[in-house]
Coordinates of C-alpha atoms and ligand atoms in Angstrom, one line a residue:
M1 CA 11.5 -25.2 -14.8
L2 CA 11.9 -25.3 -11.1
N3 CA 9.4 -22.5 -10.8
Q4 CA 7.0 -24.8 -12.5
V5 CA 7.8 -27.6 -10.1
L6 CA 7.2 -25.4 -7.2
N7 CA 3.9 -24.1 -8.7
W8 CA 2.7 -27.7 -9.2
W9 CA 3.6 -28.5 -5.7
L10 CA 1.5 -25.6 -4.6
V11 CA -1.4 -26.7 -6.7
I12 CA -1.3 -30.2 -5.2
F13 CA -0.9 -28.7 -1.8
T14 CA -4.1 -26.6 -2.3
W15 CA -6.0 -29.6 -3.5
L16 CA -4.9 -31.8 -0.6
H17 CA -5.9 -29.0 1.7
L18 CA -9.4 -28.8 0.1
I19 CA -10.0 -32.5 -0.2
G20 CA -8.4 -33.4 3.1
C21 CA -10.1 -31.1 5.5
S22 CA -13.0 -29.8 3.4
F23 CA -13.3 -26.2 4.7
S24 CA -10.7 -25.9 7.4
F25 CA -9.7 -22.9 5.4
E26 CA -11.4 -19.9 6.9
F27 CA -13.0 -17.5 4.6
N28 CA -13.4 -15.2 7.5
D29 CA -9.7 -14.7 7.5
V30 CA -9.8 -13.5 3.9
N31 CA -12.6 -10.9 4.4
L32 CA -12.3 -9.0 1.1
H33 CA -14.1 -6.0 -0.1
P34 CA -17.3 -7.2 -1.8
E35 CA -16.0 -6.1 -5.2
H36 CA -12.9 -8.2 -4.8
W37 CA -14.3 -11.6 -4.3
E38 CA -14.9 -12.3 -8.0
Y39 CA -11.2 -11.7 -8.7
Y40 CA -10.2 -13.9 -5.8
F41 CA -12.5 -16.8 -6.9
N42 CA -11.4 -16.5 -10.4
Y43 CA -7.9 -17.2 -9.1
F44 CA -9.0 -20.0 -6.8
P45 CA -12.1 -21.4 -8.7
E46 CA -12.1 -24.7 -6.9
L47 CA -12.8 -22.8 -3.7
L48 CA -16.0 -21.3 -5.1
K49 CA -17.1 -24.7 -6.5
Q50 CA -16.5 -26.4 -3.1
C51 CA -18.3 -23.6 -1.3
K52 CA -21.4 -23.7 -3.5
Q53 CA -21.8 -27.4 -2.6
L54 CA -22.2 -26.5 1.0
P55 CA -25.6 -25.7 2.4
H56 CA -24.8 -22.2 3.5
C57 CA -22.2 -20.9 1.2
P58 CA -21.8 -17.2 1.9
F59 CA -20.8 -16.7 -1.8
S60 CA -23.6 -18.4 -3.5
S61 CA -24.4 -15.2 -5.4
V62 CA -20.8 -14.8 -6.6
T63 CA -20.5 -16.0 -10.2
N64 CA -17.4 -17.1 -11.7
T65 CA -16.5 -14.6 -14.3
D66 CA -13.3 -14.1 -16.3
K67 CA -12.3 -11.1 -14.1
C68 CA -8.7 -11.2 -13.0
W69 CA -6.3 -8.9 -11.1
G70 CA -4.0 -8.5 -14.1
Y71 CA -0.9 -10.5 -13.2
E72 CA -2.4 -14.0 -13.7
S73 CA -1.0 -15.8 -16.8
H74 CA -4.5 -16.2 -18.3
C75 CA -5.5 -12.6 -17.7
T76 CA -6.4 -10.5 -20.7
Q77 CA -6.5 -6.7 -20.8
E78 CA -10.3 -6.6 -21.0
N79 CA -10.8 -8.8 -18.0
A80 CA -8.1 -7.1 -15.9
Y81 CA -9.0 -5.3 -12.7
S82 CA -7.8 -2.0 -14.1
Y83 CA -6.2 -0.3 -16.9
P84 CA -4.7 3.2 -16.6
H85 CA -6.3 6.2 -18.0
C86 CA -3.9 8.2 -20.1
P87 CA -5.6 11.4 -21.3
G88 CA -2.2 13.2 -21.6
D89 CA 0.1 13.3 -24.5
H90 CA 2.7 10.6 -24.8
K91 CA 5.2 12.4 -26.9
G92 CA 8.7 12.8 -25.7
W93 CA 8.5 9.9 -23.3
V94 CA 7.6 6.9 -25.3
K95 CA 7.0 6.2 -29.0
S96 CA 3.4 5.2 -29.0
K97 CA 0.2 5.5 -27.0
P98 CA 0.1 1.7 -26.1
E99 CA 3.6 2.1 -24.9
Q100 CA 2.5 4.9 -22.6
F101 CA -0.2 2.7 -21.1
E102 CA 2.1 -0.2 -20.7
T103 CA 4.8 2.0 -19.0
F104 CA 2.4 3.3 -16.4
Y105 CA 0.9 -0.1 -15.8
K106 CA 4.3 -1.5 -15.1
Q107 CA 5.5 1.4 -13.0
A108 CA 2.5 1.7 -10.7
D109 CA -0.3 -0.7 -11.3
F110 CA -0.8 -4.5 -11.3
G111 CA 1.8 -4.6 -14.1
Y112 CA 4.4 -4.0 -11.3
V113 CA 3.1 -7.0 -9.5
K114 CA 3.2 -9.1 -12.6
E115 CA 6.8 -8.1 -13.3
Q116 CA 7.9 -9.1 -9.8
R117 CA 6.1 -12.5 -10.2
D118 CA 7.7 -13.1 -13.6
E119 CA 11.1 -12.3 -12.3
M120 CA 11.0 -14.8 -9.4
T121 CA 13.9 -17.2 -9.6
V122 CA 15.0 -19.9 -7.2
L123 CA 18.2 -19.2 -5.4
C124 CA 18.1 -22.1 -3.1
E125 CA 16.5 -25.2 -4.5
P126 CA 14.8 -27.9 -2.5
S127 CA 15.3 -31.6 -3.4
A128 CA 12.3 -32.7 -1.3
A129 CA 9.1 -31.0 0.0
E130 CA 10.4 -30.8 3.5
D131 CA 13.6 -29.0 2.4
S132 CA 14.1 -25.3 2.6
S133 CA 13.7 -23.0 -0.4
L134 CA 14.4 -19.4 -1.3
E135 CA 13.2 -17.5 -4.3
C136 CA 13.5 -13.8 -5.1
S137 CA 12.7 -11.3 -7.8
N138 CA 15.4 -9.2 -9.5
H139 CA 17.7 -7.2 -7.2
L140 CA 16.3 -9.2 -4.2
R141 CA 13.4 -6.7 -3.9
F142 CA 10.9 -9.4 -3.0
C143 CA 11.8 -12.8 -1.6
R144 CA 10.1 -15.7 0.0
G145 CA 11.4 -18.7 1.8
R146 CA 10.3 -22.0 3.3
N147 CA 11.9 -23.6 6.4
I148 CA 14.3 -20.8 6.9
Y149 CA 16.7 -20.8 9.8
M150 CA 17.8 -17.5 11.5
D151 CA 20.3 -17.0 14.3
L152 CA 19.6 -13.9 16.3
T153 CA 21.6 -15.0 19.4
S154 CA 24.3 -12.4 18.9
L155 CA 21.8 -9.5 19.0
S156 CA 21.8 -9.7 22.7
M157 CA 25.4 -8.5 22.6
R158 CA 24.5 -5.3 20.7
R159 CA 24.2 -2.1 22.7
E160 CA 22.9 0.4 20.1
P161 CA 19.3 0.2 19.0
I162 CA 18.7 -1.4 15.5
R163 CA 17.0 0.6 12.8
Y164 CA 18.1 1.0 9.1
K165 CA 21.0 -1.3 9.8
M166 CA 22.6 -3.6 7.2
D167 CA 24.5 -5.8 9.7
V168 CA 21.7 -7.4 11.7
L169 CA 22.8 -10.8 10.4
K170 CA 26.3 -12.0 10.1
A171 CA 27.6 -14.6 7.7
G172 CA 25.8 -17.9 8.2
Q173 CA 23.2 -16.5 10.5
I174 CA 20.5 -17.2 7.9
G175 CA 20.1 -20.4 5.9
G176 CA 18.4 -23.5 4.9
K177 CA 18.8 -27.0 3.6
C178 CA 18.6 -26.6 -0.2
K179 CA 20.9 -26.3 -3.1
F180 CA 22.1 -22.8 -2.9
N181 CA 23.3 -20.9 -6.0
E182 CA 25.4 -18.3 -4.3
S183 CA 26.8 -16.8 -7.4
R184 CA 23.2 -16.1 -8.6
L185 CA 22.3 -14.5 -5.4
K186 CA 25.5 -12.3 -5.6
E187 CA 24.6 -11.2 -9.1
E188 CA 21.2 -10.0 -7.8
A189 CA 22.7 -8.3 -4.8
D190 CA 23.4 -4.9 -6.5
H191 CA 21.0 -2.6 -4.5
V192 CA 22.8 -2.9 -1.2
S193 CA 21.1 -0.3 1.0
P194 CA 18.8 -0.9 4.1
L195 CA 15.5 -0.1 2.5
Q196 CA 16.2 -0.9 -1.2
S197 CA 16.5 -4.6 -1.2
W198 CA 17.0 -7.7 1.0
A199 CA 20.6 -8.0 -0.2
P200 CA 22.1 -7.0 3.2
E201 CA 20.4 -9.9 4.9
L202 CA 20.4 -12.5 2.2
L203 CA 24.1 -12.1 1.4
Q204 CA 24.6 -13.9 4.7
F205 CA 22.6 -16.9 3.5
T206 CA 24.2 -20.3 3.9
E207 CA 23.4 -23.8 2.7
M208 CA 22.9 -26.2 5.7
S209 CA 23.7 -29.9 5.7
T210 CA 20.6 -30.9 7.7
R211 CA 17.0 -29.7 7.8
P212 CA 16.7 -27.0 10.4
M213 CA 12.9 -27.5 11.0
G214 CA 12.1 -29.7 13.9
S215 CA 15.7 -30.0 14.9
A216 CA 17.4 -28.8 18.1
K217 CA 18.8 -25.9 16.1
C218 CA 15.5 -24.0 16.4
D219 CA 14.8 -22.4 19.8
V220 CA 11.6 -21.2 18.3
T221 CA 9.6 -22.4 15.3
V222 CA 7.1 -20.1 13.6
D223 CA 4.5 -22.1 11.7
K224 CA 2.3 -19.3 10.6
P225 CA 3.4 -17.3 7.5
T226 CA 5.5 -14.3 8.5
Y227 CA 6.3 -11.1 6.8
I228 CA 9.6 -9.5 7.8
M229 CA 9.3 -5.8 7.2
K230 CA 12.0 -3.1 7.0
I231 CA 9.9 0.0 7.5
D232 CA 10.5 3.6 6.5
A233 CA 9.1 6.2 9.0
T234 CA 6.3 5.6 11.4
V235 CA 5.6 9.2 12.3
N236 CA 4.7 10.4 8.8
M237 CA 1.7 9.2 7.0
Y238 CA 3.1 9.6 3.5
H239 CA 6.2 7.5 4.4
H240 CA 4.4 4.9 6.6
F241 CA 1.8 4.3 4.0
C242 CA 4.5 3.5 1.5
D243 CA 5.3 0.6 3.8
F244 CA 1.6 -0.5 3.9
F245 CA 1.2 -0.1 0.1
N246 CA 4.2 -2.2 -0.6
L247 CA 3.0 -4.8 1.9
Y248 CA -0.3 -5.0 0.1
A249 CA 1.4 -5.3 -3.3
S250 CA 3.6 -8.0 -1.8
Q251 CA 0.5 -10.0 -0.9
H252 CA -0.4 -10.0 -4.6
V253 CA 3.1 -10.9 -5.6
N254 CA 3.0 -13.8 -3.2
A255 CA -0.5 -14.8 -4.1
S256 CA -0.6 -18.5 -5.0
H257 CA -2.4 -19.9 -1.9
P258 CA -6.0 -19.1 -0.9
S259 CA -4.8 -17.8 2.4
T260 CA -2.8 -15.0 0.8
F261 CA -4.9 -12.2 2.3
S262 CA -5.5 -13.9 5.6
T263 CA -4.8 -12.0 8.8
D264 CA -3.6 -15.2 10.5
S265 CA 0.0 -14.3 9.7
H266 CA 2.8 -12.6 11.6
I267 CA 4.6 -9.4 11.0
L268 CA 8.2 -9.0 12.3
I269 CA 9.6 -5.5 12.1
W270 CA 13.3 -5.6 11.5
E271 CA 14.2 -3.1 14.2
S272 CA 14.8 -3.3 17.9
Y273 CA 12.4 -0.5 18.7
T274 CA 8.9 -1.4 19.9
Y275 CA 6.6 -0.5 17.1
A276 CA 4.4 2.5 17.8
S277 CA 2.6 4.8 15.4
A278 CA -0.4 7.0 15.1
F279 CA -1.2 4.9 12.0
S280 CA -0.9 1.6 13.7
D281 CA -4.6 0.7 13.2
T282 CA -3.6 0.0 9.6
F283 CA -1.7 -3.1 10.6
K284 CA -5.0 -4.7 11.5
V285 CA -5.6 -4.9 7.8
F286 CA -2.8 -7.3 7.6
T287 CA -2.6 -9.2 10.8
R288 CA -4.7 -10.0 13.9
H289 CA -1.6 -10.8 15.9
P290 CA 0.6 -8.5 17.9
I291 CA 3.5 -6.9 15.9
W292 CA 6.9 -8.5 16.5
D293 CA 10.2 -6.7 16.5
L294 CA 13.8 -8.0 16.8
K295 CA 13.5 -7.9 20.6
T296 CA 10.9 -10.7 20.3
F297 CA 13.7 -13.1 19.2
T298 CA 16.9 -11.5 20.6
G299 CA 19.2 -14.3 21.9
L300 CA 17.3 -17.0 20.1
T301 CA 17.5 -19.1 16.9
V302 CA 14.2 -19.0 15.0
C303 CA 12.9 -21.3 12.2
F304 CA 10.3 -19.9 9.9
K305 CA 8.1 -22.3 8.0
N306 CA 7.0 -19.6 5.6
V307 CA 8.6 -16.3 5.4
V308 CA 8.1 -13.4 3.0
F309 CA 10.5 -10.5 2.5
P310 CA 8.2 -7.9 1.0
L311 CA 8.8 -5.1 -1.4
L312 CA 10.5 -2.2 0.3
P313 CA 9.5 1.5 0.6
R314 CA 12.7 3.0 -0.9
M315 CA 13.4 0.7 -3.8
I316 CA 14.9 2.2 -6.9
F317 CA 12.0 2.5 -9.3
G318 CA 9.8 1.2 -6.4
L319 CA 6.2 1.8 -5.6
Y320 CA 5.1 5.3 -4.8
Y321 CA 8.1 6.9 -3.0
N322 CA 10.2 8.4 -5.8
T323 CA 8.3 6.5 -8.5
P324 CA 9.2 8.2 -11.8
L325 CA 5.6 8.2 -13.1
I326 CA 5.2 8.6 -16.8
W327 CA 3.5 11.8 -17.8
G328 CA -0.1 11.8 -19.0
C329 CA -1.4 8.7 -17.1
E330 CA -3.4 8.2 -13.9
R331 CA -5.5 5.8 -11.9
S332 CA -3.6 2.8 -10.6
G333 CA -5.9 -0.1 -9.9
L334 CA -3.3 -1.4 -7.5
M335 CA -3.7 1.9 -5.5
E336 CA -7.5 1.9 -5.8
S337 CA -7.8 -1.7 -4.6
F338 CA -5.4 -0.9 -1.7
S339 CA -7.7 2.0 -0.7
K340 CA -10.8 -0.2 -0.9
H341 CA -9.1 -3.1 1.0
V342 CA -7.9 -0.8 3.9
L343 CA -11.3 0.9 4.2
H344 CA -13.1 -2.4 4.1
R345 CA -11.0 -4.1 6.7
L346 CA -11.1 -1.1 9.1
Q347 CA -14.8 -1.0 8.6
V348 CA -14.8 2.6 7.5
R349 CA -18.2 3.4 6.2
R350 CA -19.7 6.0 4.0
F351 CA -22.5 7.9 5.9
R352 CA -25.9 8.3 4.4
R353 CA -26.3 11.8 3.2
K354 CA -29.4 13.8 3.4
N355 CA -28.7 16.1 0.5
S356 CA -26.5 16.5 -2.6
K357 CA -24.2 19.2 -1.1
V358 CA -20.5 18.8 -1.9
R359 CA -18.7 18.1 1.3
I360 CA -15.6 20.2 1.8
T361 CA -13.1 19.3 4.5
L362 CA -10.4 21.8 5.4
L363 CA -7.4 20.1 7.0
S364 CA -6.0 22.4 9.6
R365 CA -2.6 21.8 11.1
D366 CA -1.6 22.1 14.7
T367 CA 2.1 22.5 13.9
Q368 CA 4.5 25.4 14.0
Y369 CA 4.7 25.9 10.2
R370 CA 2.5 25.7 7.2
N371 CA -0.6 27.1 8.9
I372 CA -3.2 29.2 7.1
I373 CA -3.0 32.6 8.7
N374 CA -6.4 33.7 7.5
E375 CA -8.1 30.3 8.0
Q376 CA -11.1 31.7 9.8
E377 CA -11.7 34.1 7.0
L378 CA -11.5 31.4 4.3
L379 CA -13.9 29.2 6.3
A380 CA -16.4 32.0 6.7
E381 CA -16.3 32.6 3.0
L382 CA -16.6 28.9 2.2
N383 CA -19.7 28.7 4.4
R384 CA -21.3 31.4 2.3
E385 CA -21.0 29.2 -0.9
P386 CA -24.1 27.5 -2.1
H387 CA -24.4 23.7 -2.3
V388 CA -21.5 22.9 0.0
K389 CA -21.1 21.6 3.5
V390 CA -17.9 22.7 5.2
K391 CA -16.0 21.2 8.0
R392 CA -12.6 22.0 9.5
V393 CA -10.6 19.0 10.9
V394 CA -7.4 18.6 12.7
Y395 CA -5.9 15.2 12.3
N396 CA -3.8 14.6 15.4
R397 CA -3.6 12.2 18.3
Q398 CA -6.9 13.4 19.7
M399 CA -8.6 11.6 16.9
N400 CA -7.8 7.9 16.2
F401 CA -6.7 7.0 12.8
T402 CA -9.7 5.0 11.8
K403 CA -11.9 8.0 12.7
Q404 CA -9.7 10.2 10.6
L405 CA -10.2 7.8 7.6
E406 CA -13.9 7.9 8.2
K407 CA -13.9 11.7 7.9
T408 CA -11.8 11.6 4.8
H409 CA -13.8 8.9 3.2
N410 CA -16.9 11.1 3.6
T411 CA -15.3 14.1 2.0
D412 CA -15.6 15.2 -1.6
L413 CA -13.2 18.1 -1.6
L414 CA -10.2 17.9 0.7
I415 CA -8.3 21.2 1.2
G416 CA -5.0 21.4 3.0
M417 CA -1.5 22.8 3.0
H418 CA 1.5 20.7 1.9
G419 CA 2.1 18.0 4.5
A420 CA 1.8 14.3 5.1
G421 CA -1.8 14.6 6.2
L422 CA -2.6 15.0 2.5
S423 CA -1.8 11.4 2.1
H424 CA -5.4 10.9 3.2
L425 CA -6.2 11.6 -0.4
M426 CA -5.7 7.9 -1.0
F427 CA -9.0 7.3 0.9
L428 CA -11.2 9.9 -0.8
P429 CA -14.0 8.7 -3.1
D430 CA -13.3 8.2 -6.8
W431 CA -15.0 11.5 -7.7
A432 CA -13.1 13.6 -5.2
V433 CA -10.7 16.6 -5.6
V434 CA -7.7 17.2 -3.4
F435 CA -6.7 20.9 -3.3
E436 CA -3.2 21.3 -2.0
L437 CA -3.6 24.9 -1.0
F438 CA 0.1 25.6 -1.5
N439 CA 2.7 22.9 -2.4
C440 CA 5.6 24.9 -0.9
D441 CA 7.7 24.3 -4.0
D442 CA 7.4 20.5 -3.6
E443 CA 5.4 20.1 -6.8
H444 CA 5.3 16.3 -7.4
C445 CA 4.7 14.6 -4.1
Y446 CA 0.9 14.8 -3.6
K447 CA 0.2 15.6 -7.3
D448 CA 1.7 12.2 -8.2
L449 CA -0.1 10.4 -5.3
A450 CA -3.4 11.9 -6.5
R451 CA -2.5 10.7 -10.0
L452 CA -1.9 7.2 -8.7
R453 CA -5.2 7.2 -6.9
G454 CA -6.9 8.7 -9.9
I455 CA -8.5 11.7 -8.3
K456 CA -8.3 15.3 -9.4
Y457 CA -5.5 17.4 -8.0
M458 CA -5.4 21.2 -7.7
T459 CA -3.0 23.6 -6.1
W460 CA -2.5 27.4 -5.7
E461 CA -1.7 28.9 -9.1
K462 CA -0.8 32.6 -8.6
K463 CA 2.1 33.1 -6.3
D464 CA 1.4 36.9 -6.2
K465 CA -1.9 36.0 -4.5
L466 CA -0.5 34.4 -1.4
E467 CA 1.6 36.0 1.3
P468 CA 4.2 34.1 3.3
Q469 CA 4.6 35.3 6.9
D470 CA 8.3 35.6 6.4
E471 CA 11.0 33.9 4.3
G472 CA 10.9 30.6 6.2
H473 CA 13.3 29.1 8.7
H474 CA 14.9 25.9 7.7
P475 CA 16.0 23.9 10.8
N476 CA 19.4 23.6 9.2
G477 CA 19.5 27.3 8.5
G478 CA 18.5 29.3 5.4
A479 CA 15.1 30.2 4.0
H480 CA 12.7 27.5 3.0
A481 CA 9.1 27.6 1.7
K482 CA 8.0 24.7 4.0
F483 CA 8.9 26.5 7.2
T484 CA 6.6 29.4 7.4
N485 CA 2.8 30.2 7.4
Y486 CA 0.7 31.6 4.6
K487 CA -2.1 34.0 4.0
F488 CA -4.3 33.4 0.9
N489 CA -6.2 35.8 -1.2
V490 CA -9.9 35.1 -0.6
S491 CA -11.4 35.7 -4.0
E492 CA -8.6 33.6 -5.7
F493 CA -9.3 30.9 -3.1
L494 CA -13.0 30.9 -3.9
R495 CA -12.3 30.8 -7.6
L496 CA -10.3 27.6 -7.2
V497 CA -12.8 26.0 -4.8
R498 CA -15.6 26.6 -7.2
L499 CA -13.6 24.9 -10.0
G500 CA -13.2 21.9 -7.7
V501 CA -16.9 21.9 -6.7
G502 CA -17.9 22.1 -10.3
Y503 CA -15.7 19.1 -11.2
I504 CA -17.2 17.0 -8.4
Q505 CA -20.8 17.9 -9.3
G506 CA -20.1 17.0 -12.9
H507 CA -18.5 13.7 -12.1
R508 CA -20.5 10.7 -13.3
K509 CA -19.8 8.6 -10.2
F510 CA -20.9 11.5 -7.9
Q511 CA -24.1 12.0 -9.9
K512 CA -24.8 8.3 -9.7
Y513 CA -24.2 8.2 -6.0
I514 CA -26.4 11.2 -5.4
A515 CA -29.1 9.6 -7.6
T516 CA -29.2 6.5 -5.3
L517 CA -29.8 8.8 -2.4
H518 CA -32.9 10.3 -4.1
D519 CA -34.2 6.9 -4.8
E520 CA -34.0 6.0 -1.1
L521 CA -35.7 9.2 0.1
Ligands
NAG1 C1 23.8 -20.6 -10.8 O1 23.3 -19.4 -11.4 C2 24.1 -19.1 -12.6 C3 23.4 -17.8 -13.2 O2 23.2 -16.9 -12.2 C4 24.0 -20.2 -13.6 O3 24.8 -19.8 -14.7 C5 24.6 -21.4 -13.0 O4 24.4 -22.5 -13.9 C6 23.8 -21.8 -11.7 N1 24.4 -22.9 -11.1 C7 23.7 -24.0 -10.8 C8 24.5 -25.1 -10.1 O5 22.6 -24.1 -11.1
NAG2 C1 3.4 -16.8 0.4 O1 3.2 -17.8 -0.5 C2 3.6 -19.1 0.0 C3 3.4 -20.0 -1.2 O2 2.1 -20.0 -1.7 C4 2.6 -19.5 1.1 O3 2.9 -20.8 1.5 C5 2.8 -18.5 2.2 O4 1.9 -18.8 3.2 C6 2.7 -17.1 1.7 N1 3.1 -16.3 2.7 C7 2.4 -15.4 3.3 C8 3.1 -14.6 4.4 O5 1.2 -15.2 3.0
NAG3 C1 -11.8 5.5 17.4 O1 -12.6 6.5 17.9 C2 -14.0 6.3 17.7 C3 -14.8 7.5 18.1 O2 -14.1 8.6 18.3 C4 -14.4 5.0 18.5 O3 -15.8 4.7 18.2 C5 -13.5 3.9 18.0 O4 -13.8 2.8 18.8 C6 -12.1 4.2 18.1 N1 -11.3 3.1 17.5 C7 -10.2 2.6 18.1 C8 -9.6 1.6 17.3 O5 -9.8 3.0 19.2
NAG4 C1 -7.4 39.5 -4.1 O1 -7.3 39.4 -5.4 C2 -8.2 40.2 -6.1 C3 -8.1 40.0 -7.6 O2 -8.2 38.7 -7.9 C4 -8.0 41.7 -5.8 O3 -9.0 42.5 -6.4 C5 -8.0 41.8 -4.3 O4 -7.7 43.2 -3.9 C6 -7.1 40.9 -3.6 N1 -7.3 41.0 -2.2 C7 -6.3 41.3 -1.3 C8 -6.7 41.4 0.1 O5 -5.2 41.5 -1.7

């Protein structure tokens, strides 16, 4: 009921926005991938109508179709952005084929977003539009608030740096003026861990007797929408992209206002460390403003007009890290659209090719372990293969991240040892193959990521045809497959590469792409 009231309020708000100031809303802020506009306008049809009445509507060619992302109440399966591909058997996991589709869709696709949206309940209820409000999905995995007060004055007393901490806020240091159902919040606060839910922070929520916004209570008022992020690990692409993927999914969960994909919003990282990462370019996809951290507001009280507590990277049954993906299914539309969105906003282009050769990129490591001992030999042999173009790359700080993405996006077959660099597979074309040369006994990590992205995964099959340098030296002692280097049998390597090349050449989308090149020539 209250959800409905809030939704209506938003609809009216949107209308006022449109009627009141015509096009004060900036389409430039939204800047979507060309294929995503139809979905966007289907969600906000009035925007398209209004735009088309203007003399120079940039979207005059966009038609209003029935296409939808998949979480909208009116969205049918045929019109949805994606539906998983489930060629594998469903037996043993679920009772029927439709149940198998449904399970994957809910675990890893827009079905996950829909579930979050359906779960949203109001925990602190406003009595008037200017009041505060707080709503969350189950287990406080995703929350959003309006006119929220936060007291960070006591942080100036803390000596130790803050990261993965559950006691940043103390009782009463967060709140708002709204009818707070504390028992409901406590019921939901059952995943109390730094990166699993917002329970550690929201358990400190308090109902205030007066409206914080505009009062002397706020040292700082943040008008622009703000995402508060608890991030995983900035040094590792696999882990940091779990942060970005969940942020993207959260924008869909929050979608209800045309500005949902706008970069005119702030990001506050819930740590006292200054944010730095080799992957920091990716934040430009989400905000055009500098990244804030807790130091930005230490010693101050802050009032947020609109705040989102996004999905977290280590949620139980969360997105991508540790997701228990059902067997037999692949191709998450949520992951595919994330890939497109990131590439589009970072302006990563596909180069024009001069021929139909399959582009092979060998990802070399400049680390102590998991190097390919006979890399030169493998490269020399690859170069002798017909119909391929081979490149060796090292993705390190000498090459900025956007440039790395460009190289990946122009690759058809990516070959590399087990390691976070393989997370680049998210940005390969749809017809691509990722060949994890050796998975070092960590079988599921990149295999599942490739499955989410919907590209073919291969790995070394015959253990007797690879030679470790030694038994491996785990930093904590003992032998471990990840901490040594490997030599690969050349003919077995070529056999696998040829399988990958054949798959790519036979892929409908690759053939279509190559055909467009011939037309142009
Ligand atoms: C608070 O939430 C609980 C369920 O979680 C519900 O039973 C109760 O009626 C709610 N209280 C109010 C005042 O709405
Ligand atoms: C989240 O959604 C709310 C409600 O539509 C909106 O006001 C707010 O700006 C959104 N927040 C972000 C960070 O986009
Ligand atoms: C990344 O590097 C490329 C060339 O190496 C350069 O053109 C581009 O401006 C760089 N991008 C950033 C964000 O520094
Ligand atoms: C590689 O494997 C092939 C059989 O697949 C074998 O004939 C060859 O001797 C192996 N090469 C080396 C260097 O062990």
